[in-house]
CSV table of C-alpha atoms in Angstrom, one decimal:
chain,number,residue,atom,x,y,z
A,1,MET,CA,-0.1,0.0,-0.4
A,2,THR,CA,1.3,3.3,-0.4
A,3,GLY,CA,-1.7,6.0,-0.4
A,4,ASN,CA,-3.0,7.8,2.8
A,5,ARG,CA,-4.4,11.2,3.8
A,6,GLY,CA,-4.8,12.9,7.3
A,7,VAL,CA,-5.8,15.7,8.3
A,8,ALA,CA,-3.2,18.6,8.5
A,9,TYR,CA,-2.7,21.5,10.5
A,10,ILE,CA,-2.6,24.8,8.2
A,11,SER,CA,-1.9,28.0,9.7
A,12,GLN,CA,-3.9,29.6,12.7
A,13,GLY,CA,-7.8,28.6,12.3
A,14,LYS,CA,-7.3,26.1,8.8
A,15,VAL,CA,-6.5,22.6,8.7
A,16,GLU,CA,-6.9,20.4,5.5
A,17,VAL,CA,-6.8,17.2,4.0
A,18,GLN,CA,-4.1,16.2,2.2
A,19,LYS,CA,-1.6,13.7,1.0
A,20,ILE,CA,0.5,12.1,3.5
A,21,PRO,CA,3.0,9.3,3.4
A,22,PHE,CA,1.9,5.8,4.1
A,23,PRO,CA,3.6,5.0,7.8
A,24,LYS,CA,6.3,2.6,7.8
A,25,LEU,CA,7.6,0.8,11.3
A,26,GLU,CA,10.0,3.5,11.7
A,27,ASP,CA,9.9,5.9,15.1
A,28,PRO,CA,10.1,10.1,14.1
A,29,ARG,CA,14.1,9.6,14.0
A,30,GLY,CA,13.7,7.7,12.1
A,31,ARG,CA,14.7,4.4,14.3
A,32,ARG,CA,13.5,1.2,13.2
A,33,ALA,CA,10.6,0.3,15.1
A,34,GLU,CA,9.6,-3.9,14.6
A,35,HIS,CA,7.4,-3.3,18.1
A,36,GLY,CA,5.3,-1.6,16.7
A,37,VAL,CA,2.1,-2.4,13.9
A,38,ILE,CA,0.6,-0.5,11.1
A,39,LEU,CA,-3.2,0.5,11.2
A,40,LYS,CA,-6.2,0.8,8.9
A,41,VAL,CA,-8.3,3.6,11.0
A,42,VAL,CA,-11.5,2.6,11.9
A,43,SER,CA,-12.6,5.9,13.6
A,44,THR,CA,-10.6,8.7,14.8
A,45,ASN,CA,-12.0,11.2,16.9
A,46,ILE,CA,-11.8,15.4,17.0
A,47,CYS,CA,-10.3,16.4,20.2
A,48,GLY,CA,-10.6,20.0,21.7
A,49,SER,CA,-6.9,19.5,22.2
A,50,ASP,CA,-6.8,19.4,18.8
A,51,GLN,CA,-8.9,23.1,18.8
A,52,HIS,CA,-6.5,24.7,21.4
A,53,MET,CA,-3.5,23.8,18.3
A,54,VAL,CA,-5.4,24.9,15.3
A,55,ARG,CA,-6.7,28.3,17.1
A,56,GLY,CA,-3.6,29.2,17.0
A,57,ARG,CA,-2.5,28.8,21.0
A,58,THR,CA,0.3,26.7,21.0
A,59,THR,CA,3.6,26.2,19.2
A,60,ALA,CA,2.3,23.5,16.8
A,61,GLN,CA,4.1,23.2,13.4
A,62,ALA,CA,2.6,23.7,9.8
A,63,GLY,CA,2.2,20.6,8.9
A,64,LEU,CA,1.3,18.5,11.5
A,65,ILE,CA,-0.8,15.5,11.1
A,66,LEU,CA,-3.8,16.2,13.7
A,67,GLY,CA,-5.6,13.3,15.7
A,68,HIS,CA,-4.6,11.3,19.0
A,69,GLU,CA,-7.5,9.4,19.4
A,70,ILE,CA,-7.6,6.1,17.3
A,71,THR,CA,-9.1,3.1,17.1
A,72,GLY,CA,-8.1,0.8,13.7
A,73,GLU,CA,-7.7,-2.5,12.8
A,74,VAL,CA,-4.2,-4.2,12.5
A,75,ILE,CA,-2.6,-4.3,9.0
A,76,GLU,CA,1.2,-5.0,9.4
A,77,VAL,CA,2.7,-6.8,12.7
A,78,GLY,CA,6.6,-5.3,13.5
A,79,ARG,CA,8.7,-8.7,14.1
A,80,ASP,CA,8.9,-7.6,17.5
A,81,VAL,CA,5.1,-8.3,18.8
A,82,GLU,CA,3.7,-11.2,20.0
A,83,THR,CA,0.3,-10.5,21.2
A,84,LEU,CA,-1.3,-9.0,18.3
A,85,GLN,CA,-1.7,-9.9,14.7
A,86,LYS,CA,-3.2,-8.8,11.3
A,87,GLY,CA,-7.1,-8.4,11.2
A,88,ASP,CA,-7.1,-7.9,15.1
A,89,LEU,CA,-9.4,-4.7,16.3
A,90,VAL,CA,-7.9,-2.3,19.1
A,91,SER,CA,-8.1,1.0,21.0
A,92,VAL,CA,-5.3,3.2,20.8
A,93,PRO,CA,-4.3,5.6,24.1
A,94,PHE,CA,-3.4,8.8,22.8
A,95,ASN,CA,-0.9,8.3,25.4
A,96,VAL,CA,2.6,7.0,23.3
A,97,ALA,CA,4.4,5.3,25.7
A,98,CYS,CA,7.1,2.5,26.1
A,99,GLY,CA,6.4,-0.1,29.0
A,100,ARG,CA,10.1,0.0,29.7
A,101,CYS,CA,10.9,2.7,32.1
A,102,ARG,CA,9.9,3.8,35.7
A,103,SER,CA,6.9,5.5,35.0
A,104,CYS,CA,5.5,3.6,32.6
A,105,LYS,CA,5.9,0.5,35.2
A,106,GLU,CA,4.3,2.2,37.3
A,107,GLN,CA,1.1,3.0,35.8
A,108,HIS,CA,2.4,6.3,34.5
A,109,SER,CA,1.9,5.7,30.6
A,110,ASN,CA,1.2,9.9,29.9
A,111,VAL,CA,4.3,10.6,31.4
A,112,CYS,CA,6.6,8.1,29.4
A,113,LEU,CA,10.4,9.0,30.1
A,114,THR,CA,11.6,7.4,26.3
A,115,VAL,CA,9.1,8.4,23.4
A,116,ASN,CA,9.8,11.7,23.4
A,117,PRO,CA,13.4,13.3,23.4
A,118,ALA,CA,11.8,17.1,25.1
A,119,ARG,CA,10.2,16.3,27.9
A,120,ALA,CA,8.4,13.5,29.4
A,121,GLY,CA,5.0,11.8,27.6
A,122,GLY,CA,4.5,11.4,24.0
A,123,ALA,CA,1.3,11.8,22.1
A,124,TYR,CA,0.2,10.8,18.4
A,125,GLY,CA,-0.2,14.2,16.3
A,126,TYR,CA,0.2,16.7,18.6
A,127,VAL,CA,2.7,19.4,19.8
A,128,ASP,CA,5.9,19.6,22.1
A,129,MET,CA,4.7,15.5,22.4
A,130,GLY,CA,7.8,13.7,20.5
A,131,ASP,CA,6.5,13.7,17.0
A,132,TRP,CA,4.5,11.2,16.4
A,133,ILE,CA,2.7,11.2,13.4
A,134,GLY,CA,-1.2,11.9,14.5
A,135,GLY,CA,-3.9,9.5,13.4
A,136,GLN,CA,-6.2,12.0,11.8
A,137,ALA,CA,-5.7,9.5,8.8
A,138,GLU,CA,-6.4,6.8,6.8
A,139,TYR,CA,-3.5,5.0,8.1
A,140,VAL,CA,-1.1,5.5,10.8
A,141,MET,CA,1.8,3.4,12.9
A,142,VAL,CA,1.5,2.6,16.6
A,143,PRO,CA,4.6,1.8,18.7
A,144,TYR,CA,5.2,-0.9,21.4
A,145,ALA,CA,2.0,-2.6,20.5
A,146,ASP,CA,2.2,-5.3,22.9
A,147,PHE,CA,2.4,-2.7,26.0
A,148,ASN,CA,0.1,0.1,24.1
A,149,LEU,CA,-3.1,-1.4,22.0
A,150,LEU,CA,-6.4,-2.8,23.9
A,151,LYS,CA,-7.7,-5.4,21.5
A,152,PHE,CA,-11.2,-5.9,21.9
A,153,PRO,CA,-12.3,-9.3,22.7
A,154,ASP,CA,-15.0,-10.2,20.0
A,155,ARG,CA,-14.9,-8.1,16.3
A,156,ALA,CA,-18.3,-7.9,15.1
A,157,GLN,CA,-19.5,-6.6,19.1
A,158,ALA,CA,-16.8,-4.2,19.2
A,159,MET,CA,-17.8,-2.6,15.7
A,160,ALA,CA,-21.4,-3.1,16.7
A,161,LYS,CA,-20.7,-0.4,20.0
A,162,ILE,CA,-18.3,1.1,18.1
A,163,ARG,CA,-19.3,4.5,19.0
A,164,ASP,CA,-19.5,4.0,22.0
A,165,LEU,CA,-15.6,2.2,22.2
A,166,THR,CA,-13.8,4.9,20.4
A,167,CYS,CA,-14.1,6.8,23.0
A,168,LEU,CA,-11.8,4.6,25.0
A,169,SER,CA,-8.9,6.2,23.3
A,170,ASP,CA,-8.9,9.5,25.1
A,171,ILE,CA,-12.5,10.9,25.7
A,172,LEU,CA,-14.0,8.6,28.1
A,173,PRO,CA,-10.7,7.4,30.1
A,174,THR,CA,-10.0,11.1,30.7
A,175,GLY,CA,-13.3,11.7,32.2
A,176,PHE,CA,-13.1,8.8,34.4
A,177,HIS,CA,-9.8,10.0,35.2
A,178,GLY,CA,-11.0,13.4,36.7
A,179,ALA,CA,-13.5,11.9,38.3
A,180,VAL,CA,-11.3,9.1,40.3
A,181,THR,CA,-9.0,11.4,41.0
A,182,ALA,CA,-11.2,14.0,42.6
A,183,GLY,CA,-11.8,11.4,45.2
A,184,VAL,CA,-16.3,10.7,43.0
A,185,GLY,CA,-17.6,7.6,45.2
A,186,PRO,CA,-21.2,6.6,46.2
A,187,GLY,CA,-23.2,10.2,47.6
A,188,SER,CA,-20.7,12.1,46.2
A,189,THR,CA,-22.2,15.3,45.4
A,190,VAL,CA,-19.7,16.6,42.1
A,191,TYR,CA,-19.4,20.2,40.4
A,192,VAL,CA,-18.3,19.5,36.6
A,193,ALA,CA,-16.6,22.9,35.0
A,194,GLY,CA,-17.3,22.9,31.3
A,195,ALA,CA,-20.0,20.9,29.2
A,196,GLY,CA,-18.1,20.1,26.4
A,197,PRO,CA,-17.4,16.3,25.5
A,198,VAL,CA,-15.1,16.0,28.1
A,199,GLY,CA,-16.9,17.6,31.0
A,200,LEU,CA,-19.8,15.5,29.9
A,201,ALA,CA,-17.7,12.5,30.4
A,202,ALA,CA,-16.4,13.1,33.6
A,203,ALA,CA,-19.9,13.8,34.6
A,204,ALA,CA,-20.9,10.6,33.5
A,205,SER,CA,-18.0,8.7,34.8
A,206,ALA,CA,-19.2,10.7,38.5
A,207,GLN,CA,-22.3,8.7,37.9
A,208,LEU,CA,-21.0,5.7,36.9
A,209,LEU,CA,-18.8,5.2,40.6
A,210,GLY,CA,-22.0,6.3,42.0
A,211,ALA,CA,-22.1,9.9,42.6
A,212,ALA,CA,-25.4,11.3,44.0
A,213,VAL,CA,-25.7,14.7,42.4
A,214,VAL,CA,-23.4,16.3,39.0
A,215,ILE,CA,-24.0,19.5,38.0
A,216,VAL,CA,-22.6,20.5,35.0
A,217,GLY,CA,-21.5,24.6,34.3
A,218,ASP,CA,-21.1,26.5,30.8
A,219,VAL,CA,-21.8,29.5,29.5
A,220,ASN,CA,-22.4,27.5,25.9
A,221,PRO,CA,-26.9,27.9,26.3
A,222,VAL,CA,-26.5,24.7,23.6
A,223,ARG,CA,-24.4,22.4,25.2
A,224,LEU,CA,-25.9,22.9,28.5
A,225,VAL,CA,-29.5,22.1,27.0
A,226,HIS,CA,-27.6,19.0,25.7
A,227,ALA,CA,-26.3,18.8,29.5
A,228,ALA,CA,-29.7,18.4,31.2
A,229,LYS,CA,-31.3,16.2,28.2
A,230,VAL,CA,-28.7,13.7,29.2
A,231,GLY,CA,-29.4,13.6,32.9
A,232,PHE,CA,-27.6,16.3,34.2
A,233,GLN,CA,-27.8,19.3,36.5
A,234,THR,CA,-26.6,22.4,35.2
A,235,VAL,CA,-25.6,25.5,35.9
A,236,ASP,CA,-25.4,28.6,33.1
A,237,LEU,CA,-22.4,30.9,34.3
A,238,SER,CA,-23.1,33.3,31.9
A,239,LYS,CA,-26.3,34.8,34.3
A,240,ASP,CA,-25.4,37.2,37.1
A,241,ALA,CA,-26.1,35.0,40.1
A,242,SER,CA,-22.8,33.6,40.9
A,243,LEU,CA,-21.7,29.6,41.1
A,244,SER,CA,-21.6,29.1,44.4
A,245,GLU,CA,-25.6,30.4,44.9
A,246,GLN,CA,-26.8,28.4,41.7
A,247,ILE,CA,-25.3,25.6,43.4
A,248,ALA,CA,-27.1,26.4,46.5
A,249,GLN,CA,-30.0,26.5,44.3
A,250,ILE,CA,-29.7,22.9,43.6
A,251,LEU,CA,-28.3,21.2,46.9
A,252,GLY,CA,-28.7,23.4,49.8
A,253,THR,CA,-25.6,24.1,50.0
A,254,ASP,CA,-23.1,26.3,48.6
A,255,GLU,CA,-20.0,23.2,48.3
A,256,VAL,CA,-20.1,20.5,46.6
A,257,ASP,CA,-17.7,17.1,47.8
A,258,CYS,CA,-15.7,16.9,44.5
A,259,ALA,CA,-14.8,19.3,41.1
A,260,ILE,CA,-13.8,18.5,37.9
A,261,ASP,CA,-12.3,21.8,35.8
A,262,ALA,CA,-12.7,20.3,31.7
A,263,VAL,CA,-12.0,23.7,30.4
A,264,GLY,CA,-8.3,23.8,30.5
A,265,PHE,CA,-6.8,26.7,30.1
A,266,GLU,CA,-8.7,28.8,27.9
A,267,ALA,CA,-11.6,29.2,30.4
A,268,ARG,CA,-13.7,32.5,30.2
A,269,GLY,CA,-14.4,34.5,33.0
A,270,HIS,CA,-17.5,33.2,35.3
A,271,GLY,CA,-20.2,35.5,36.3
A,272,HIS,CA,-22.4,38.0,33.4
A,273,ASP,CA,-19.8,38.9,31.8
A,274,GLY,CA,-17.8,35.9,31.8
A,275,ALA,CA,-18.4,35.2,28.3
A,276,GLN,CA,-17.1,38.7,27.2
A,277,HIS,CA,-13.3,38.0,28.4
A,278,GLU,CA,-10.4,35.2,28.7
A,279,ALA,CA,-9.6,34.4,32.4
A,280,PRO,CA,-7.5,31.3,32.2
A,281,ALA,CA,-7.0,31.0,35.9
A,282,THR,CA,-11.2,31.5,36.8
A,283,VAL,CA,-12.3,27.6,36.7
A,284,LEU,CA,-9.4,27.0,39.0
A,285,ASN,CA,-10.6,29.9,41.2
A,286,SER,CA,-13.7,29.1,41.3
A,287,LEU,CA,-13.7,25.2,42.2
A,288,MET,CA,-11.4,25.8,45.4
A,289,ASN,CA,-14.6,28.3,46.5
A,290,VAL,CA,-17.0,25.8,45.9
A,291,THR,CA,-15.1,22.6,47.0
A,292,ARG,CA,-16.3,21.8,50.7
A,293,PRO,CA,-13.0,21.8,52.9
A,294,ALA,CA,-10.8,18.7,52.3
A,295,GLY,CA,-12.2,17.6,49.5
A,296,LYS,CA,-10.5,17.2,46.3
A,297,ILE,CA,-10.1,19.3,42.9
A,298,SER,CA,-9.2,17.6,39.3
A,299,PHE,CA,-8.2,19.2,36.4
A,300,PRO,CA,-8.1,16.8,33.6
A,301,GLY,CA,-8.5,20.1,31.4
A,302,LEU,CA,-5.3,20.6,29.6
A,303,TYR,CA,-2.8,23.6,30.7
A,304,VAL,CA,0.4,24.4,28.4
A,305,THR,CA,3.2,25.6,29.4
A,306,ASP,CA,3.8,28.5,25.7
A,307,ASP,CA,0.4,29.4,25.1
A,308,PRO,CA,1.3,32.7,22.6
A,309,GLY,CA,-2.0,33.7,21.9
A,310,ALA,CA,-2.5,34.2,25.6
A,311,ALA,CA,-3.5,38.0,26.8
A,312,ASP,CA,-1.0,38.6,29.1
A,313,LYS,CA,3.3,38.0,29.1
A,314,ALA,CA,2.5,36.1,32.2
A,315,ALA,CA,0.0,33.3,30.6
A,316,LYS,CA,1.6,33.2,27.7
A,317,GLN,CA,4.2,31.1,29.9
A,318,GLY,CA,1.6,29.3,31.6
A,319,ALA,CA,1.8,31.4,34.7
A,320,LEU,CA,-1.9,31.8,36.0
A,321,SER,CA,-2.5,34.5,38.7
A,322,ILE,CA,-4.2,31.5,41.0
A,323,ARG,CA,-6.0,32.0,44.8
A,324,PHE,CA,-3.2,29.2,46.3
A,325,GLY,CA,-3.7,30.7,49.5
A,326,LEU,CA,-7.8,29.3,49.3
A,327,GLY,CA,-7.0,26.3,48.7
A,328,TRP,CA,-4.3,25.6,51.1
A,329,ALA,CA,-6.6,27.5,53.4
A,330,LYS,CA,-9.1,24.5,52.2
A,331,SER,CA,-6.9,22.4,52.4
A,332,HIS,CA,-7.8,21.0,48.9
A,333,SER,CA,-5.9,18.1,47.6
A,334,PHE,CA,-4.8,19.2,44.1
A,335,TYR,CA,-4.9,16.3,40.8
A,336,THR,CA,-3.2,17.6,37.3
A,337,GLY,CA,-1.7,16.4,33.8
A,338,GLN,CA,-2.7,13.7,31.3
A,339,THR,CA,-3.9,10.7,31.9
A,340,PRO,CA,-3.0,7.5,31.8
A,341,VAL,CA,-5.3,5.7,29.5
A,342,LEU,CA,-3.7,2.7,29.4
A,343,LYS,CA,-5.3,2.3,33.8
A,344,TYR,CA,-8.9,2.5,33.1
A,345,ASN,CA,-9.2,1.5,29.4
A,346,ARG,CA,-9.7,-2.4,29.8
A,347,ALA,CA,-12.1,-1.6,33.2
A,348,LEU,CA,-14.2,1.5,31.0
A,349,MET,CA,-14.5,-1.1,28.0
A,350,GLN,CA,-16.2,-3.8,29.8
A,351,ALA,CA,-18.6,-1.2,31.0
A,352,ILE,CA,-19.4,-0.1,27.2
A,353,LEU,CA,-20.0,-4.3,27.0
A,354,TRP,CA,-22.1,-4.6,28.8
A,355,ASP,CA,-24.3,-1.8,28.9
A,356,ARG,CA,-23.2,0.1,32.6
A,357,ILE,CA,-22.5,3.2,30.4
A,358,LYS,CA,-23.9,4.8,27.2
A,359,ILE,CA,-21.1,7.2,26.5
A,360,ALA,CA,-21.9,8.2,22.6
A,361,ASP,CA,-25.0,9.2,22.9
A,362,ILE,CA,-23.7,11.5,25.8
A,363,VAL,CA,-20.9,13.1,24.6
A,364,GLY,CA,-23.1,13.5,21.3
A,365,VAL,CA,-21.3,11.5,19.0
A,366,GLN,CA,-21.4,12.2,15.2
A,367,ILE,CA,-19.6,10.9,12.2
A,368,ILE,CA,-18.5,12.2,9.8
A,369,SER,CA,-16.1,11.7,6.6
A,370,LEU,CA,-12.4,12.1,6.4
A,371,ASP,CA,-13.0,15.5,3.4
A,372,ASP,CA,-16.1,16.7,5.6
A,373,ALA,CA,-12.7,17.1,9.3
A,374,PRO,CA,-12.2,20.8,8.1
A,375,LYS,CA,-15.7,21.0,8.9
A,376,GLY,CA,-16.4,19.1,11.9
A,377,TYR,CA,-13.8,21.4,13.2
A,378,ALA,CA,-15.4,24.4,12.7
A,379,GLU,CA,-18.9,22.9,13.9
A,380,PHE,CA,-16.8,21.9,17.6
A,381,ASP,CA,-14.9,25.6,17.7
A,382,ALA,CA,-18.3,27.2,17.2
A,383,GLY,CA,-20.0,25.5,20.5
A,384,ALA,CA,-21.3,22.5,19.3
A,385,PRO,CA,-23.0,19.5,21.1
A,386,LYS,CA,-21.0,17.0,19.9
A,387,LYS,CA,-18.1,14.7,19.3
A,388,PHE,CA,-17.1,14.4,15.9
A,389,VAL,CA,-15.7,11.6,15.1
A,390,ILE,CA,-13.8,10.9,11.6
A,391,ASP,CA,-14.4,7.8,9.0
A,392,PRO,CA,-11.9,7.5,7.0
A,393,HIS,CA,-12.5,3.8,5.1
A,394,GLN,CA,-16.8,4.5,5.5
A,395,MET,CA,-16.9,1.5,7.8
A,396,LEU,CA,-19.5,2.7,10.7
A,397,SER,CA,-22.1,3.8,8.5
A,398,ALA,CA,-23.7,0.3,9.5
A,399,ALA,CA,-22.8,1.2,12.8
């Protein structure tokens, strides 16, 4: 095979489907990767993290092939691969990880020490993550396949639930990680900042973990309507009433047990004028305000070390005006960082296969073609309450 196409970042606000080389069993530095496999991409999702790059809010280079949420069929196997074979249908964690370093052995595959010369942690199609080619394409190479890939036990069953299973590569484990590290358990009251796909996945995960009440907040009315429709309490942060006042109207108290930031560094100010200006620390500060003393706060929303589009000099370097003293005074526990997908994806696969969670309906999965990817990016950026899933080979039309 020689043909391949992928979604490339062109410039601020623009992506384009281009012809790209067919993948080889090589790493980004040209070294042979017989521990890898080549996949025919069955589904590949557009992520909110991709949007940060497309908006020009990172140092991503033009020509970067995007996409870190990949589900695929094995079509070529490196000679060092032992547990996979051609025809296997697999989920690809967005983390690129070796399985051999200290971090990987301690289940921190999100900060693998060997796959990225610049820093700990690698990912497909993402800035500063090791130059691994992204999976919004027809074909992609996955290294360290025995360690990284989750094989679906039955192909027909998996294809019947592919709209849900495609969420295992990132969004569902990320939401679940947010809920777990925020300490959600039976009877918890939970506030989730952000009604986008990650926020909804976190809210659904909180319910799966036994939360009594899950409240989702946003400034986007369309997304809030969808969140309410799929079963969550909602607060509209564009209203005059403060977040704590709106929480009190629901719970009878203005604090929750646990809080999850599913917005990240491009947050906008809470309150009546919140939709009018960017305030990157506003979510973090509001969560400290509404989380009870000794509660936990998790930050699965993305924060970056370099933001060329930030409003001020400090934020350009990832320095935010956080009320850390408030969190210290309330004895909060904070949990940050990317999600170690391998820690959760097998259990979440079982939850999907046995109908414990209908994540595709909750996050609003919509299947689109590879050629329609630029349109999907534009609609998602405009705030559509959808999770766009690209179908490069038209394999999902009957799914």
